[in-house]
Amino acid sequence: MYANVRRDLPGWLRQLRIDRKLSQAQLAKRLNVSKSYVSQIESGKLIPQDDTAKALDLVYGTGDEIQKAAKDAREDRQPWLRSWFDQEQRAVLLRTWEPMLVPGLLQCESYMRAVFRAVPSNAGQIDDLVAKRLERQANTIYRESAPVALSAIIGEVALRRGPRDVLKEQLGHLIDTGDLPHVKIRLIPMESEGIHAGLSGAFVIASMADDRRVGFMDDQIAGHVVTDIDSLRHLELVWEEVDALALPVALSRDVMLRMLDEHK
């Protein structure tokens, strides 16, 4: 049940109390809190803390659903508490820009292995890293129920870097994945790229169902989640720059098909 109501925790808590014919004062007495506190959590001004959420679950007989929903609500107000993988799965749209590599969500397995092997610190854990990346793909753009929409812009140079057999497989994978109705893949051709703001690095902007935006900046170590307004505004502006340089979807597909022919 909680998955259906976590966006309206206050309303759900209020309805649970009404269904059990409890007044706010009666509930406050059972929880050993003030009536004002009950009023504030039912109006959305406060989110129940762990002990209160656990007590509410006991009063209402809801297992641990209120505790889960309260945890989600706190993390929605403080999105930096969530991992990027969790943000990806909760998004309704991901916009990703990659100047030098194929984005992780669009990589085929052989390409993943080539990328991971290039990093010395990954030695001995390639299989685990590949499994995690495949799981990310399965839980976002390839999931059966409400897959996450993906809009990807890739520098053409990314599709010309790597072993020929790997690039051939990767190009075919991109073309097939780009045929999915919720996936749009566009290229910035090498001859028209020049110097632009996007060359400073790869990033992703996740749009959530409640209209929030969360960003992710890639780097040499692990990358980091971006939630402050100024940084997100910067990423939005850079996205507009690369978006203006990218070919339309159909033309990008044609370019990839021609590149695939080069590997035959």
mmCIF file of C-alpha atoms in Angstrom:
data_model
loop_
_atom_site.group_PDB
_atom_site.id
_atom_site.type_symbol
_atom_site.label_atom_id
_atom_site.label_comp_id
_atom_site.label_asym_id
_atom_site.label_seq_id
_atom_site.Cartn_x
_atom_site.Cartn_y
_atom_site.Cartn_z
ATOM 1 C CA MET A 1 0.000 0.000 0.000
ATOM 2 C CA TYR A 2 2.674 2.476 0.957
ATOM 3 C CA ALA A 3 4.049 2.764 -2.588
ATOM 4 C CA ASN A 4 0.715 4.235 -3.674
ATOM 5 C CA VAL A 5 0.547 6.861 -0.948
ATOM 6 C CA ARG A 6 4.139 7.900 -0.253
ATOM 7 C CA ARG A 7 3.652 11.106 -2.257
ATOM 8 C CA ASP A 8 0.822 12.081 0.127
ATOM 9 C CA LEU A 9 1.993 10.855 3.512
ATOM 10 C CA PRO A 10 0.098 13.569 5.450
ATOM 11 C CA GLY A 11 -3.192 12.714 3.744
ATOM 12 C CA TRP A 12 -2.681 9.010 4.326
ATOM 13 C CA LEU A 13 -1.942 9.520 8.040
ATOM 14 C CA ARG A 14 -4.990 11.723 8.399
ATOM 15 C CA GLN A 15 -7.199 9.139 6.687
ATOM 16 C CA LEU A 16 -5.844 6.316 8.859
ATOM 17 C CA ARG A 17 -6.773 8.262 11.974
ATOM 18 C CA ILE A 18 -10.259 9.099 10.689
ATOM 19 C CA ASP A 19 -10.888 5.479 9.645
ATOM 20 C CA ARG A 20 -10.138 4.393 13.212
ATOM 21 C CA LYS A 21 -12.391 7.112 14.639
ATOM 22 C CA LEU A 22 -9.606 8.745 16.610
ATOM 23 C CA SER A 23 -9.345 12.467 17.314
ATOM 24 C CA GLN A 24 -5.977 14.182 17.056
ATOM 25 C CA ALA A 25 -5.958 14.494 20.845
ATOM 26 C CA GLN A 26 -6.638 10.770 21.311
ATOM 27 C CA LEU A 27 -3.900 9.818 18.862
ATOM 28 C CA ALA A 28 -1.465 12.228 20.507
ATOM 29 C CA LYS A 29 -2.118 10.540 23.867
ATOM 30 C CA ARG A 30 -1.390 7.089 22.405
ATOM 31 C CA LEU A 31 1.833 8.363 20.833
ATOM 32 C CA ASN A 32 2.850 10.345 23.906
ATOM 33 C CA VAL A 33 3.215 13.511 21.841
ATOM 34 C CA SER A 34 1.342 16.804 21.699
ATOM 35 C CA LYS A 35 -1.835 17.344 19.697
ATOM 36 C CA SER A 36 0.059 20.105 17.865
ATOM 37 C CA TYR A 37 2.655 17.557 16.712
ATOM 38 C CA VAL A 38 -0.073 15.298 15.303
ATOM 39 C CA SER A 39 -1.579 18.304 13.517
ATOM 40 C CA GLN A 40 1.775 19.221 12.000
ATOM 41 C CA ILE A 41 2.498 15.731 10.609
ATOM 42 C CA GLU A 42 -1.030 15.528 9.172
ATOM 43 C CA SER A 43 -0.623 18.914 7.499
ATOM 44 C CA GLY A 44 2.795 18.014 6.068
ATOM 45 C CA LYS A 45 4.727 20.565 8.109
ATOM 46 C CA LEU A 46 6.651 17.792 9.869
ATOM 47 C CA ILE A 47 7.653 14.263 8.869
ATOM 48 C CA PRO A 48 7.394 11.619 11.621
ATOM 49 C CA GLN A 49 10.759 10.679 13.078
ATOM 50 C CA ASP A 50 11.710 7.022 13.321
ATOM 51 C CA ASP A 51 10.277 6.417 16.791
ATOM 52 C CA THR A 52 7.003 8.199 15.999
ATOM 53 C CA ALA A 53 6.640 6.409 12.660
ATOM 54 C CA LYS A 54 7.161 3.071 14.411
ATOM 55 C CA ALA A 55 4.546 4.005 17.036
ATOM 56 C CA LEU A 56 2.090 5.000 14.300
ATOM 57 C CA ASP A 57 2.596 1.640 12.593
ATOM 58 C CA LEU A 58 1.763 -0.063 15.888
ATOM 59 C CA VAL A 59 -1.350 2.048 16.477
ATOM 60 C CA TYR A 60 -2.660 1.573 12.958
ATOM 61 C CA GLY A 61 -1.472 -1.995 12.438
ATOM 62 C CA THR A 62 0.347 -1.089 9.220
ATOM 63 C CA GLY A 63 3.466 -3.220 9.694
ATOM 64 C CA ASP A 64 6.385 -0.970 8.749
ATOM 65 C CA GLU A 65 4.631 0.935 5.936
ATOM 66 C CA ILE A 66 4.567 4.286 7.756
ATOM 67 C CA GLN A 67 8.253 3.926 8.649
ATOM 68 C CA LYS A 68 9.106 3.309 4.982
ATOM 69 C CA ALA A 69 6.929 6.175 3.771
ATOM 70 C CA ALA A 70 8.391 8.575 6.358
ATOM 71 C CA LYS A 71 11.927 7.586 5.338
ATOM 72 C CA ASP A 72 11.041 8.238 1.691
ATOM 73 C CA ALA A 73 9.504 11.590 2.569
ATOM 74 C CA ARG A 74 12.612 12.703 4.480
ATOM 75 C CA GLU A 75 14.850 11.695 1.584
ATOM 76 C CA ASP A 76 12.605 13.516 -0.891
ATOM 77 C CA ARG A 77 13.138 16.696 1.140
ATOM 78 C CA GLN A 78 16.859 15.945 1.350
ATOM 79 C CA PRO A 79 17.588 14.228 -1.976
ATOM 80 C CA TRP A 80 21.332 14.106 -1.324
ATOM 81 C CA LEU A 81 20.573 11.273 1.123
ATOM 82 C CA ARG A 82 19.650 8.994 -1.754
ATOM 83 C CA SER A 83 22.213 7.195 -3.898
ATOM 84 C CA TRP A 84 22.338 8.119 -7.565
ATOM 85 C CA PHE A 85 21.148 4.639 -8.545
ATOM 86 C CA ASP A 86 18.008 5.186 -6.469
ATOM 87 C CA GLN A 87 17.484 8.579 -8.120
ATOM 88 C CA GLU A 88 17.768 6.951 -11.563
ATOM 89 C CA GLN A 89 15.096 4.409 -10.795
ATOM 90 C CA ARG A 90 12.691 6.999 -9.365
ATOM 91 C CA ALA A 91 13.076 9.388 -12.310
ATOM 92 C CA VAL A 92 10.520 9.820 -15.070
ATOM 93 C CA LEU A 93 13.132 11.265 -17.445
ATOM 94 C CA LEU A 94 16.916 11.101 -17.608
ATOM 95 C CA ARG A 95 18.855 13.518 -19.804
ATOM 96 C CA THR A 96 22.453 12.400 -20.207
ATOM 97 C CA TRP A 97 25.375 13.998 -21.997
ATOM 98 C CA GLU A 98 28.581 12.047 -22.695
ATOM 99 C CA PRO A 99 31.358 13.618 -24.772
ATOM 100 C CA MET A 100 33.890 10.770 -24.611
ATOM 101 C CA LEU A 101 32.130 7.475 -23.800
ATOM 102 C CA VAL A 102 28.808 5.755 -24.398
ATOM 103 C CA PRO A 103 26.538 6.449 -21.381
ATOM 104 C CA GLY A 104 26.407 3.586 -18.891
ATOM 105 C CA LEU A 105 22.696 2.913 -19.381
ATOM 106 C CA LEU A 106 23.319 2.414 -23.115
ATOM 107 C CA GLN A 107 26.441 0.253 -22.947
ATOM 108 C CA CYS A 108 26.463 -3.332 -24.189
ATOM 109 C CA GLU A 109 28.293 -5.860 -22.018
ATOM 110 C CA SER A 110 31.465 -6.077 -24.105
ATOM 111 C CA TYR A 111 31.791 -2.285 -24.087
ATOM 112 C CA MET A 112 31.255 -2.215 -20.300
ATOM 113 C CA ARG A 113 34.059 -4.713 -19.841
ATOM 114 C CA ALA A 114 36.404 -2.699 -22.045
ATOM 115 C CA VAL A 115 35.640 0.487 -20.081
ATOM 116 C CA PHE A 116 36.013 -1.157 -16.678
ATOM 117 C CA ARG A 117 39.256 -2.933 -17.646
ATOM 118 C CA ALA A 118 40.792 0.427 -18.561
ATOM 119 C CA VAL A 119 40.702 1.503 -14.882
ATOM 120 C CA PRO A 120 43.529 -0.120 -12.846
ATOM 121 C CA SER A 121 41.594 -0.059 -9.554
ATOM 122 C CA ASN A 122 38.851 -2.235 -11.088
ATOM 123 C CA ALA A 123 41.131 -5.272 -11.326
ATOM 124 C CA GLY A 124 39.504 -8.361 -9.836
ATOM 125 C CA GLN A 125 35.998 -6.917 -9.751
ATOM 126 C CA ILE A 126 35.040 -6.559 -13.412
ATOM 127 C CA ASP A 127 32.290 -9.197 -13.229
ATOM 128 C CA ASP A 128 30.678 -7.494 -10.217
ATOM 129 C CA LEU A 129 30.819 -4.074 -11.878
ATOM 130 C CA VAL A 130 29.261 -5.420 -15.073
ATOM 131 C CA ALA A 131 26.509 -7.172 -13.109
ATOM 132 C CA LYS A 132 25.662 -3.951 -11.264
ATOM 133 C CA ARG A 133 25.535 -1.931 -14.473
ATOM 134 C CA LEU A 134 23.295 -4.499 -16.159
ATOM 135 C CA GLU A 135 21.043 -4.385 -13.100
ATOM 136 C CA ARG A 136 20.855 -0.583 -13.368
ATOM 137 C CA GLN A 137 19.778 -0.887 -16.986
ATOM 138 C CA ALA A 138 17.175 -3.531 -16.117
ATOM 139 C CA ASN A 139 15.726 -1.337 -13.361
ATOM 140 C CA THR A 140 15.469 1.821 -15.473
ATOM 141 C CA ILE A 141 15.179 1.883 -19.264
ATOM 142 C CA TYR A 142 14.543 -1.865 -19.714
ATOM 143 C CA ARG A 143 12.060 -2.508 -16.927
ATOM 144 C CA GLU A 144 8.652 -3.746 -18.056
ATOM 145 C CA SER A 145 6.500 -1.426 -15.960
ATOM 146 C CA ALA A 146 6.814 2.322 -16.611
ATOM 147 C CA PRO A 147 10.418 2.360 -17.883
ATOM 148 C CA VAL A 148 12.382 5.562 -17.338
ATOM 149 C CA ALA A 149 12.471 7.789 -20.419
ATOM 150 C CA LEU A 150 16.014 8.465 -21.605
ATOM 151 C CA SER A 151 17.272 11.314 -23.770
ATOM 152 C CA ALA A 152 20.958 10.833 -24.537
ATOM 153 C CA ILE A 153 23.354 13.088 -26.427
ATOM 154 C CA ILE A 154 26.713 11.525 -27.298
ATOM 155 C CA GLY A 155 29.795 12.987 -28.913
ATOM 156 C CA GLU A 156 30.520 11.090 -32.147
ATOM 157 C CA VAL A 157 34.100 10.581 -31.029
ATOM 158 C CA ALA A 158 32.797 8.247 -28.299
ATOM 159 C CA LEU A 159 31.608 5.853 -30.999
ATOM 160 C CA ARG A 160 35.020 5.781 -32.668
ATOM 161 C CA ARG A 161 37.055 4.918 -29.578
ATOM 162 C CA GLY A 162 37.684 1.256 -28.777
ATOM 163 C CA PRO A 163 38.352 -2.148 -30.371
ATOM 164 C CA ARG A 164 36.549 -2.614 -33.695
ATOM 165 C CA ASP A 165 34.639 -5.723 -32.601
ATOM 166 C CA VAL A 166 33.435 -3.999 -29.443
ATOM 167 C CA LEU A 167 32.415 -0.849 -31.312
ATOM 168 C CA LYS A 168 30.522 -2.919 -33.867
ATOM 169 C CA GLU A 169 28.499 -4.601 -31.122
ATOM 170 C CA GLN A 170 28.006 -1.308 -29.300
ATOM 171 C CA LEU A 171 26.725 0.481 -32.399
ATOM 172 C CA GLY A 172 24.217 -2.291 -33.042
ATOM 173 C CA HIS A 173 23.134 -2.115 -29.423
ATOM 174 C CA LEU A 174 22.610 1.656 -29.632
ATOM 175 C CA ILE A 175 20.573 1.352 -32.822
ATOM 176 C CA ASP A 176 18.349 -1.361 -31.306
ATOM 177 C CA THR A 177 17.900 0.482 -28.007
ATOM 178 C CA GLY A 178 17.167 3.721 -29.836
ATOM 179 C CA ASP A 179 14.165 2.010 -31.430
ATOM 180 C CA LEU A 180 12.478 1.807 -28.026
ATOM 181 C CA PRO A 181 9.719 4.446 -27.852
ATOM 182 C CA HIS A 182 11.007 5.941 -24.582
ATOM 183 C CA VAL A 183 14.665 6.213 -25.651
ATOM 184 C CA LYS A 184 16.061 9.032 -27.787
ATOM 185 C CA ILE A 185 19.709 8.936 -28.854
ATOM 186 C CA ARG A 186 21.342 11.870 -30.636
ATOM 187 C CA LEU A 187 24.886 12.525 -31.764
ATOM 188 C CA ILE A 188 27.027 15.615 -32.009
ATOM 189 C CA PRO A 189 29.065 15.014 -35.189
ATOM 190 C CA MET A 190 32.802 15.561 -34.921
ATOM 191 C CA GLU A 191 32.923 18.126 -37.713
ATOM 192 C CA SER A 192 30.409 20.431 -36.042
ATOM 193 C CA GLU A 193 31.376 20.025 -32.409
ATOM 194 C CA GLY A 194 34.174 22.563 -31.921
ATOM 195 C CA ILE A 195 34.667 24.038 -28.444
ATOM 196 C CA HIS A 196 31.537 24.183 -26.294
ATOM 197 C CA ALA A 197 30.445 24.131 -22.648
ATOM 198 C CA GLY A 198 29.692 20.401 -22.642
ATOM 199 C CA LEU A 199 33.338 19.464 -23.089
ATOM 200 C CA SER A 200 33.962 20.173 -19.408
ATOM 201 C CA GLY A 201 32.448 16.803 -18.524
ATOM 202 C CA ALA A 202 29.654 14.266 -18.633
ATOM 203 C CA PHE A 203 26.507 14.676 -16.562
ATOM 204 C CA VAL A 204 22.943 13.462 -16.108
ATOM 205 C CA ILE A 205 19.823 15.415 -15.135
ATOM 206 C CA ALA A 206 17.026 13.352 -13.597
ATOM 207 C CA SER A 207 13.488 14.766 -13.667
ATOM 208 C CA MET A 208 11.201 13.393 -10.962
ATOM 209 C CA ALA A 209 7.437 12.924 -10.952
ATOM 210 C CA ASP A 210 7.041 15.840 -8.524
ATOM 211 C CA ASP A 211 8.974 18.166 -10.904
ATOM 212 C CA ARG A 212 12.171 18.114 -8.837
ATOM 213 C CA ARG A 213 15.508 17.899 -10.645
ATOM 214 C CA VAL A 214 18.560 15.993 -9.451
ATOM 215 C CA GLY A 215 21.889 15.989 -11.249
ATOM 216 C CA PHE A 216 24.883 13.703 -11.398
ATOM 217 C CA MET A 217 28.394 14.838 -12.312
ATOM 218 C CA ASP A 218 30.817 12.147 -13.419
ATOM 219 C CA ASP A 219 34.459 12.257 -12.359
ATOM 220 C CA GLN A 220 37.565 10.083 -12.051
ATOM 221 C CA ILE A 221 36.638 8.631 -8.658
ATOM 222 C CA ALA A 222 32.924 8.043 -8.199
ATOM 223 C CA GLY A 223 30.930 11.058 -9.351
ATOM 224 C CA HIS A 224 28.600 13.035 -7.124
ATOM 225 C CA VAL A 225 24.918 13.910 -6.837
ATOM 226 C CA VAL A 226 23.959 17.542 -7.458
ATOM 227 C CA THR A 227 20.895 19.020 -5.758
ATOM 228 C CA ASP A 228 21.591 22.731 -5.174
ATOM 229 C CA ILE A 229 19.714 25.178 -7.380
ATOM 230 C CA ASP A 230 22.743 26.989 -8.799
ATOM 231 C CA SER A 231 24.473 23.788 -9.914
ATOM 232 C CA LEU A 232 21.291 22.393 -11.448
ATOM 233 C CA ARG A 233 20.725 25.663 -13.310
ATOM 234 C CA HIS A 234 24.269 25.392 -14.671
ATOM 235 C CA LEU A 235 23.646 21.836 -15.891
ATOM 236 C CA GLU A 236 20.361 22.873 -17.513
ATOM 237 C CA LEU A 237 22.142 25.656 -19.407
ATOM 238 C CA VAL A 238 24.912 23.331 -20.559
ATOM 239 C CA TRP A 239 22.277 20.835 -21.687
ATOM 240 C CA GLU A 240 20.749 23.554 -23.858
ATOM 241 C CA GLU A 241 24.171 24.123 -25.433
ATOM 242 C CA VAL A 242 24.744 20.477 -26.356
ATOM 243 C CA ASP A 243 21.102 20.045 -27.339
ATOM 244 C CA ALA A 244 21.511 22.829 -29.912
ATOM 245 C CA LEU A 245 24.517 21.044 -31.460
ATOM 246 C CA ALA A 246 23.010 17.550 -31.609
ATOM 247 C CA LEU A 247 21.575 15.991 -34.738
ATOM 248 C CA PRO A 248 17.903 14.946 -34.727
ATOM 249 C CA VAL A 249 17.138 11.355 -33.682
ATOM 250 C CA ALA A 250 16.569 10.071 -37.223
ATOM 251 C CA LEU A 251 19.761 11.616 -38.592
ATOM 252 C CA SER A 252 21.736 10.323 -35.607
ATOM 253 C CA ARG A 253 20.444 6.830 -36.338
ATOM 254 C CA ASP A 254 21.535 7.184 -39.964
ATOM 255 C CA VAL A 255 25.035 8.183 -38.846
ATOM 256 C CA MET A 256 25.254 5.164 -36.546
ATOM 257 C CA LEU A 257 24.073 2.852 -39.343
ATOM 258 C CA ARG A 258 26.803 4.219 -41.647
ATOM 259 C CA MET A 259 29.376 3.770 -38.894
ATOM 260 C CA LEU A 260 28.181 0.200 -38.388
ATOM 261 C CA ASP A 261 28.665 -0.451 -42.124
ATOM 262 C CA GLU A 262 32.289 0.664 -41.736
ATOM 263 C CA HIS A 263 32.873 -2.313 -39.435
ATOM 264 C CA LYS A 264 31.607 -4.926 -41.898
#
